[in-house]
mmCIF file of C-alpha atoms in Angstrom:
data_model
loop_
_atom_site.group_PDB
_atom_site.id
_atom_site.type_symbol
_atom_site.label_atom_id
_atom_site.label_comp_id
_atom_site.label_asym_id
_atom_site.label_seq_id
_atom_site.Cartn_x
_atom_site.Cartn_y
_atom_site.Cartn_z
ATOM 1 C CA UNK A 905 -14.060 18.664 -17.365
ATOM 2 C CA UNK A 906 -10.807 18.304 -15.472
ATOM 3 C CA UNK A 907 -10.957 19.717 -11.946
ATOM 4 C CA UNK A 908 -8.146 20.591 -9.540
ATOM 5 C CA UNK A 909 -8.583 17.332 -7.620
ATOM 6 C CA UNK A 910 -8.209 15.259 -10.786
ATOM 7 C CA UNK A 911 -5.123 17.261 -11.820
ATOM 8 C CA UNK A 912 -3.553 16.800 -8.384
ATOM 9 C CA UNK A 913 -4.261 13.059 -8.469
ATOM 10 C CA UNK A 914 -2.717 12.867 -11.931
ATOM 11 C CA UNK A 915 0.405 14.597 -10.602
ATOM 12 C CA UNK A 916 0.707 11.958 -7.852
ATOM 13 C CA UNK A 917 0.408 9.238 -10.490
ATOM 14 C CA UNK A 918 3.059 10.921 -12.640
ATOM 15 C CA UNK A 919 5.455 11.287 -9.694
ATOM 16 C CA UNK A 920 4.961 7.623 -8.881
ATOM 17 C CA UNK A 921 5.834 6.676 -12.452
ATOM 18 C CA UNK A 922 9.032 8.701 -12.308
ATOM 19 C CA UNK A 923 9.920 7.158 -8.947
ATOM 20 C CA UNK A 924 9.563 3.563 -10.119
ATOM 21 C CA UNK A 925 11.368 4.269 -13.408
ATOM 22 C CA UNK A 926 14.563 4.720 -11.401
ATOM 23 C CA UNK A 927 14.912 1.235 -9.838
ATOM 24 C CA UNK A 928 18.266 1.822 -8.047
ATOM 25 C CA UNK A 929 16.928 4.933 -6.271
ATOM 26 C CA UNK A 930 13.629 3.219 -5.449
ATOM 27 C CA UNK A 931 15.393 0.128 -4.102
ATOM 28 C CA UNK A 932 17.688 2.210 -1.897
ATOM 29 C CA UNK A 933 14.720 4.191 -0.548
ATOM 30 C CA UNK A 934 13.174 0.981 0.779
ATOM 31 C CA UNK A 935 16.421 -0.817 1.644
ATOM 32 C CA UNK A 936 17.810 1.935 3.880
ATOM 33 C CA UNK A 937 15.253 1.687 6.738
ATOM 34 C CA UNK A 938 15.102 -2.114 6.418
ATOM 35 C CA UNK A 939 18.898 -2.278 6.668
ATOM 36 C CA UNK A 940 18.720 -0.387 9.977
ATOM 37 C CA UNK A 941 16.004 -2.800 11.104
ATOM 38 C CA UNK A 942 18.197 -5.848 10.478
ATOM 39 C CA UNK A 943 21.496 -4.403 11.747
ATOM 40 C CA UNK A 944 20.256 -2.960 15.049
ATOM 41 C CA UNK A 945 18.145 -6.030 15.790
ATOM 42 C CA UNK A 946 21.206 -8.206 15.202
ATOM 43 C CA UNK A 947 23.167 -6.070 17.674
ATOM 44 C CA UNK A 948 20.474 -5.695 20.352
ATOM 45 C CA UNK A 949 18.280 -8.717 19.714
ATOM 46 C CA UNK A 950 18.525 -10.116 23.259
ATOM 47 C CA UNK A 951 18.001 -6.784 25.008
ATOM 48 C CA UNK A 952 14.820 -5.710 26.728
ATOM 49 C CA UNK A 953 13.387 -2.203 26.831
ATOM 50 C CA UNK A 954 11.145 -0.824 29.556
ATOM 51 C CA UNK A 955 7.892 0.765 28.394
ATOM 52 C CA UNK A 956 5.003 2.146 30.457
ATOM 53 C CA UNK A 957 3.370 -1.012 31.815
ATOM 54 C CA UNK A 958 6.277 -3.451 31.515
ATOM 55 C CA UNK A 959 9.316 -4.482 29.490
ATOM 56 C CA UNK A 960 9.460 -5.778 25.920
ATOM 57 C CA UNK A 961 12.042 -7.304 23.634
ATOM 58 C CA UNK A 962 14.170 -4.823 21.707
ATOM 59 C CA UNK A 963 12.409 -5.609 18.411
ATOM 60 C CA UNK A 964 9.017 -4.670 19.884
ATOM 61 C CA UNK A 965 10.453 -1.252 20.720
ATOM 62 C CA UNK A 966 12.595 -0.837 17.633
ATOM 63 C CA UNK A 967 10.175 -1.724 14.808
ATOM 64 C CA UNK A 968 7.826 1.213 15.601
ATOM 65 C CA UNK A 969 10.874 3.502 15.562
ATOM 66 C CA UNK A 970 11.858 2.272 12.119
ATOM 67 C CA UNK A 971 8.278 2.757 10.882
ATOM 68 C CA UNK A 972 8.580 6.364 12.067
ATOM 69 C CA UNK A 973 12.012 6.621 10.439
ATOM 70 C CA UNK A 974 10.524 5.446 7.131
ATOM 71 C CA UNK A 975 7.902 8.206 7.283
ATOM 72 C CA UNK A 976 10.612 10.786 7.977
ATOM 73 C CA UNK A 977 12.826 9.457 5.180
ATOM 74 C CA UNK A 978 10.029 9.588 2.610
ATOM 75 C CA UNK A 979 8.309 12.814 3.626
ATOM 76 C CA UNK A 980 11.251 14.901 4.826
ATOM 77 C CA UNK A 981 14.575 13.668 3.430
ATOM 78 C CA UNK A 982 13.501 12.512 -0.034
ATOM 79 C CA UNK A 983 11.062 15.397 -0.538
ATOM 80 C CA UNK A 984 13.522 18.099 0.536
ATOM 81 C CA UNK A 985 16.362 16.768 -1.637
ATOM 82 C CA UNK A 986 14.037 16.332 -4.630
ATOM 83 C CA UNK A 987 12.815 19.928 -4.328
ATOM 84 C CA UNK A 988 16.376 21.289 -4.089
ATOM 85 C CA UNK A 989 17.548 19.379 -7.158
ATOM 86 C CA UNK A 990 14.513 20.320 -9.238
ATOM 87 C CA UNK A 991 14.794 23.961 -8.227
ATOM 88 C CA UNK A 992 18.509 24.241 -9.006
ATOM 89 C CA UNK A 993 18.123 22.375 -12.308
ATOM 90 C CA UNK A 994 15.396 24.819 -13.353
ATOM 91 C CA UNK A 995 12.588 22.255 -13.322
ATOM 92 C CA UNK A 996 10.474 24.195 -10.830
ATOM 93 C CA UNK A 997 10.951 27.437 -12.773
ATOM 94 C CA UNK A 998 9.831 25.799 -16.022
ATOM 95 C CA UNK A 999 6.852 24.267 -14.230
ATOM 96 C CA UNK A 1000 5.588 27.757 -13.396
ATOM 97 C CA UNK A 1001 5.219 28.330 -17.132
ATOM 98 C CA UNK A 1002 2.918 25.336 -17.648
ATOM 99 C CA UNK A 1003 -0.858 25.086 -17.101
ATOM 100 C CA UNK A 1004 -0.273 22.957 -13.974
ATOM 101 C CA UNK A 1005 -0.925 25.050 -10.872
ATOM 102 C CA UNK A 1006 1.867 25.306 -8.263
ATOM 103 C CA UNK A 1007 -0.435 23.745 -5.682
ATOM 104 C CA UNK A 1008 -1.172 20.703 -7.857
ATOM 105 C CA UNK A 1009 2.516 20.249 -8.634
ATOM 106 C CA UNK A 1010 3.524 20.331 -4.955
ATOM 107 C CA UNK A 1011 0.575 18.098 -4.055
ATOM 108 C CA UNK A 1012 1.926 15.548 -6.518
ATOM 109 C CA UNK A 1013 5.309 15.549 -4.786
ATOM 110 C CA UNK A 1014 3.807 15.318 -1.299
ATOM 111 C CA UNK A 1015 1.326 12.654 -2.396
ATOM 112 C CA UNK A 1016 4.152 10.601 -3.869
ATOM 113 C CA UNK A 1017 6.039 10.879 -0.563
ATOM 114 C CA UNK A 1018 2.945 9.715 1.315
ATOM 115 C CA UNK A 1019 2.573 6.654 -0.928
ATOM 116 C CA UNK A 1020 6.229 5.755 -0.319
ATOM 117 C CA UNK A 1021 5.761 6.276 3.438
ATOM 118 C CA UNK A 1022 2.738 3.942 3.447
ATOM 119 C CA UNK A 1023 4.641 1.228 1.563
ATOM 120 C CA UNK A 1024 7.610 1.573 3.919
ATOM 121 C CA UNK A 1025 5.325 1.394 6.963
ATOM 122 C CA UNK A 1026 3.685 -1.773 5.652
ATOM 123 C CA UNK A 1027 7.008 -3.428 4.732
ATOM 124 C CA UNK A 1028 8.590 -2.625 8.094
ATOM 125 C CA UNK A 1029 5.559 -3.821 10.056
ATOM 126 C CA UNK A 1030 5.334 -7.085 8.112
ATOM 127 C CA UNK A 1031 9.089 -7.675 8.458
ATOM 128 C CA UNK A 1032 8.870 -7.038 12.204
ATOM 129 C CA UNK A 1033 5.931 -9.399 12.681
ATOM 130 C CA UNK A 1034 7.253 -12.195 10.436
ATOM 131 C CA UNK A 1035 10.993 -12.035 11.128
ATOM 132 C CA UNK A 1036 11.147 -10.795 14.723
ATOM 133 C CA UNK A 1037 7.851 -11.854 16.263
ATOM 134 C CA UNK A 1038 6.709 -8.288 16.924
ATOM 135 C CA UNK A 1039 3.128 -7.925 18.133
ATOM 136 C CA UNK A 1040 0.821 -5.526 16.339
ATOM 137 C CA UNK A 1041 -2.307 -5.194 18.509
ATOM 138 C CA UNK A 1042 -4.492 -4.063 15.603
ATOM 139 C CA UNK A 1043 -4.660 -0.366 16.446
ATOM 140 C CA UNK A 1044 -5.296 0.647 12.837
ATOM 141 C CA UNK A 1045 -6.909 3.976 13.723
ATOM 142 C CA UNK A 1046 -3.926 4.930 15.879
ATOM 143 C CA UNK A 1047 -1.533 3.851 13.136
ATOM 144 C CA UNK A 1048 -3.437 5.852 10.507
ATOM 145 C CA UNK A 1049 -3.520 8.998 12.670
ATOM 146 C CA UNK A 1050 0.184 8.671 13.483
ATOM 147 C CA UNK A 1051 1.173 8.216 9.831
ATOM 148 C CA UNK A 1052 -1.055 11.116 8.744
ATOM 149 C CA UNK A 1053 0.299 13.474 11.425
ATOM 150 C CA UNK A 1054 3.900 12.446 10.736
ATOM 151 C CA UNK A 1055 3.525 12.763 6.968
ATOM 152 C CA UNK A 1056 1.965 16.234 7.292
ATOM 153 C CA UNK A 1057 4.618 17.445 9.723
ATOM 154 C CA UNK A 1058 7.688 16.196 7.908
ATOM 155 C CA UNK A 1059 6.421 17.072 4.422
ATOM 156 C CA UNK A 1060 5.986 20.673 5.591
ATOM 157 C CA UNK A 1061 9.401 20.639 7.255
ATOM 158 C CA UNK A 1062 10.950 19.134 4.121
ATOM 159 C CA UNK A 1063 9.577 21.946 1.967
ATOM 160 C CA UNK A 1064 10.723 24.510 4.528
ATOM 161 C CA UNK A 1065 14.280 23.144 4.739
ATOM 162 C CA UNK A 1066 14.549 22.930 0.944
ATOM 163 C CA UNK A 1067 14.080 26.705 0.822
ATOM 164 C CA UNK A 1068 17.111 27.152 3.076
ATOM 165 C CA UNK A 1069 19.497 24.947 1.062
ATOM 166 C CA UNK A 1070 21.689 27.096 -1.229
ATOM 167 C CA UNK A 1071 22.393 24.558 -4.013
ATOM 168 C CA UNK A 1072 22.007 20.930 -5.039
ATOM 169 C CA UNK A 1073 25.522 19.942 -3.926
ATOM 170 C CA UNK A 1074 24.756 21.025 -0.361
ATOM 171 C CA UNK A 1075 21.283 19.475 -0.353
ATOM 172 C CA UNK A 1076 21.942 15.935 0.958
ATOM 173 C CA UNK A 1077 24.493 17.128 3.531
ATOM 174 C CA UNK A 1078 22.298 19.876 5.017
ATOM 175 C CA UNK A 1079 19.079 17.869 4.941
ATOM 176 C CA UNK A 1080 20.650 14.852 6.673
ATOM 177 C CA UNK A 1081 22.696 16.926 9.111
ATOM 178 C CA UNK A 1082 19.522 18.620 10.301
ATOM 179 C CA UNK A 1083 17.763 15.323 11.041
ATOM 180 C CA UNK A 1084 20.203 12.569 12.061
ATOM 181 C CA UNK A 1085 21.321 13.969 15.456
ATOM 182 C CA UNK A 1086 17.644 14.343 16.384
ATOM 183 C CA UNK A 1087 16.932 10.761 15.289
ATOM 184 C CA UNK A 1088 19.537 9.443 17.727
ATOM 185 C CA UNK A 1089 18.599 11.580 20.735
ATOM 186 C CA UNK A 1090 14.891 10.940 20.106
ATOM 187 C CA UNK A 1091 15.300 7.195 20.649
ATOM 188 C CA UNK A 1092 14.784 6.087 17.064
ATOM 189 C CA UNK A 1093 17.754 3.697 17.087
ATOM 190 C CA UNK A 1094 17.855 2.890 20.799
ATOM 191 C CA UNK A 1095 15.936 3.612 23.976
ATOM 192 C CA UNK A 1096 16.386 7.000 25.672
ATOM 193 C CA UNK A 1097 15.059 7.238 29.247
ATOM 194 C CA UNK A 1098 12.080 9.565 29.556
ATOM 195 C CA UNK A 1099 13.557 11.440 32.499
ATOM 196 C CA UNK A 1100 16.974 12.031 30.954
ATOM 197 C CA UNK A 1101 18.290 15.354 29.698
ATOM 198 C CA UNK A 1102 18.455 13.961 26.171
ATOM 199 C CA UNK A 1103 14.780 13.008 26.327
ATOM 200 C CA UNK A 1104 13.808 16.474 27.556
ATOM 201 C CA UNK A 1105 15.856 18.060 24.771
ATOM 202 C CA UNK A 1106 14.400 15.711 22.157
ATOM 203 C CA UNK A 1107 10.915 16.475 23.460
ATOM 204 C CA UNK A 1108 11.218 19.968 22.008
ATOM 205 C CA UNK A 1109 11.232 18.442 18.504
ATOM 206 C CA UNK A 1110 8.664 16.328 16.650
ATOM 207 C CA UNK A 1111 10.680 13.126 16.118
ATOM 208 C CA UNK A 1112 10.510 12.112 19.778
ATOM 209 C CA UNK A 1113 6.737 12.568 19.766
ATOM 210 C CA UNK A 1114 6.317 10.603 16.526
ATOM 211 C CA UNK A 1115 8.362 7.757 18.023
ATOM 212 C CA UNK A 1116 6.289 7.819 21.205
ATOM 213 C CA UNK A 1117 3.054 7.734 19.247
ATOM 214 C CA UNK A 1118 4.226 4.818 17.118
ATOM 215 C CA UNK A 1119 5.455 2.900 20.177
ATOM 216 C CA UNK A 1120 2.065 3.427 21.846
ATOM 217 C CA UNK A 1121 0.363 1.977 18.761
ATOM 218 C CA UNK A 1122 2.533 -1.171 18.899
ATOM 219 C CA UNK A 1123 2.824 -1.538 22.702
ATOM 220 C CA UNK A 1124 1.075 -4.573 24.231
ATOM 221 C CA UNK A 1125 0.490 -2.497 27.397
ATOM 222 C CA UNK A 1126 -1.393 0.383 25.735
ATOM 223 C CA UNK A 1127 -5.173 0.595 26.044
ATOM 224 C CA UNK A 1128 -7.505 2.007 23.402
ATOM 225 C CA UNK A 1129 -6.348 3.357 20.060
ATOM 226 C CA UNK A 1130 -2.839 4.349 21.137
ATOM 227 C CA UNK A 1131 -3.472 7.973 20.131
ATOM 228 C CA UNK A 1132 -1.837 10.403 22.568
ATOM 229 C CA UNK A 1133 -3.330 13.826 21.916
ATOM 230 C CA UNK A 1134 -0.398 15.793 23.359
ATOM 231 C CA UNK A 1135 2.037 14.077 20.983
ATOM 232 C CA UNK A 1136 -0.283 14.639 18.010
ATOM 233 C CA UNK A 1137 -0.577 18.341 18.836
ATOM 234 C CA UNK A 1138 3.203 18.801 19.025
ATOM 235 C CA UNK A 1139 3.688 17.060 15.674
ATOM 236 C CA UNK A 1140 0.912 19.054 13.985
ATOM 237 C CA UNK A 1141 2.247 22.277 15.544
ATOM 238 C CA UNK A 1142 5.683 21.671 14.060
ATOM 239 C CA UNK A 1143 4.028 20.899 10.728
ATOM 240 C CA UNK A 1144 2.138 24.188 10.777
ATOM 241 C CA UNK A 1145 5.339 26.078 11.625
ATOM 242 C CA UNK A 1146 7.080 24.351 8.730
ATOM 243 C CA UNK A 1147 4.177 25.193 6.440
ATOM 244 C CA UNK A 1148 4.384 28.883 7.337
ATOM 245 C CA UNK A 1149 8.135 28.910 6.683
ATOM 246 C CA UNK A 1150 7.673 27.018 3.418
ATOM 247 C CA UNK A 1151 5.010 29.442 2.196
ATOM 248 C CA UNK A 1152 7.062 32.518 3.054
ATOM 249 C CA UNK A 1153 10.490 31.271 1.934
ATOM 250 C CA UNK A 1154 9.824 28.727 -0.831
ATOM 251 C CA UNK A 1155 11.510 29.577 -4.134
ATOM 252 C CA UNK A 1156 10.753 28.296 -7.620
ATOM 253 C CA UNK A 1157 13.872 29.702 -9.245
ATOM 254 C CA UNK A 1158 17.505 28.645 -8.687
ATOM 255 C CA UNK A 1159 19.683 30.907 -6.590
ATOM 256 C CA UNK A 1160 22.181 31.279 -9.418
ATOM 257 C CA UNK A 1161 21.663 31.174 -13.162
ATOM 258 C CA UNK A 1162 23.179 28.048 -14.685
ATOM 259 C CA UNK A 1163 25.748 28.587 -17.406
#
């Protein structure tokens, strides 16, 4: 007998098949964060960044930020745009008429995003260690908690934002516009001093806290697992807020009937 867990797992498998059957899109998904990794390290390779406990080479600071960026790209950007396109093309509406439950269908999309986020995290970490001599102190529990919290938060926010996008043409522009300014002021692509106004502003949003968590996991000066409870709570809180908005505003039908 097929249970809901088996159906949800099958949906993840099906979403993965569809993802890998589009090689150009799959390649760009992985190439985009890695391109940032190479370009910004080439520009700032000789710089040093001050962390709590001492200073590190730019790559030691930057690789954790790109791991966080990969999670955001997979669980927020890709998920939100996919939901908008499928809604406006009528795919979500037709899905409601099938035996697959809405929860299993959405779980398949989120699960697919999580798999992509895990692959991106592994690729970025390996590239940082092999190509740039980044140290990974073996804080696997901290890394797992950070990825899980980030994936939950930004998957919920991705579903919430998709409900606010009016049509598929506006999808990429609105989704990226909502996230890229926060990426820069949160220190994803370069250090932002903790005491600065930008840091205080960024601290209101989850990206800064995800970056800080990931940096703590990779930092050679951190003790223990690298898990900072205050950062985890902010990320999870934003995820819960996104989940509430997604539940109340999510739509399965396109805004306008297609001719």
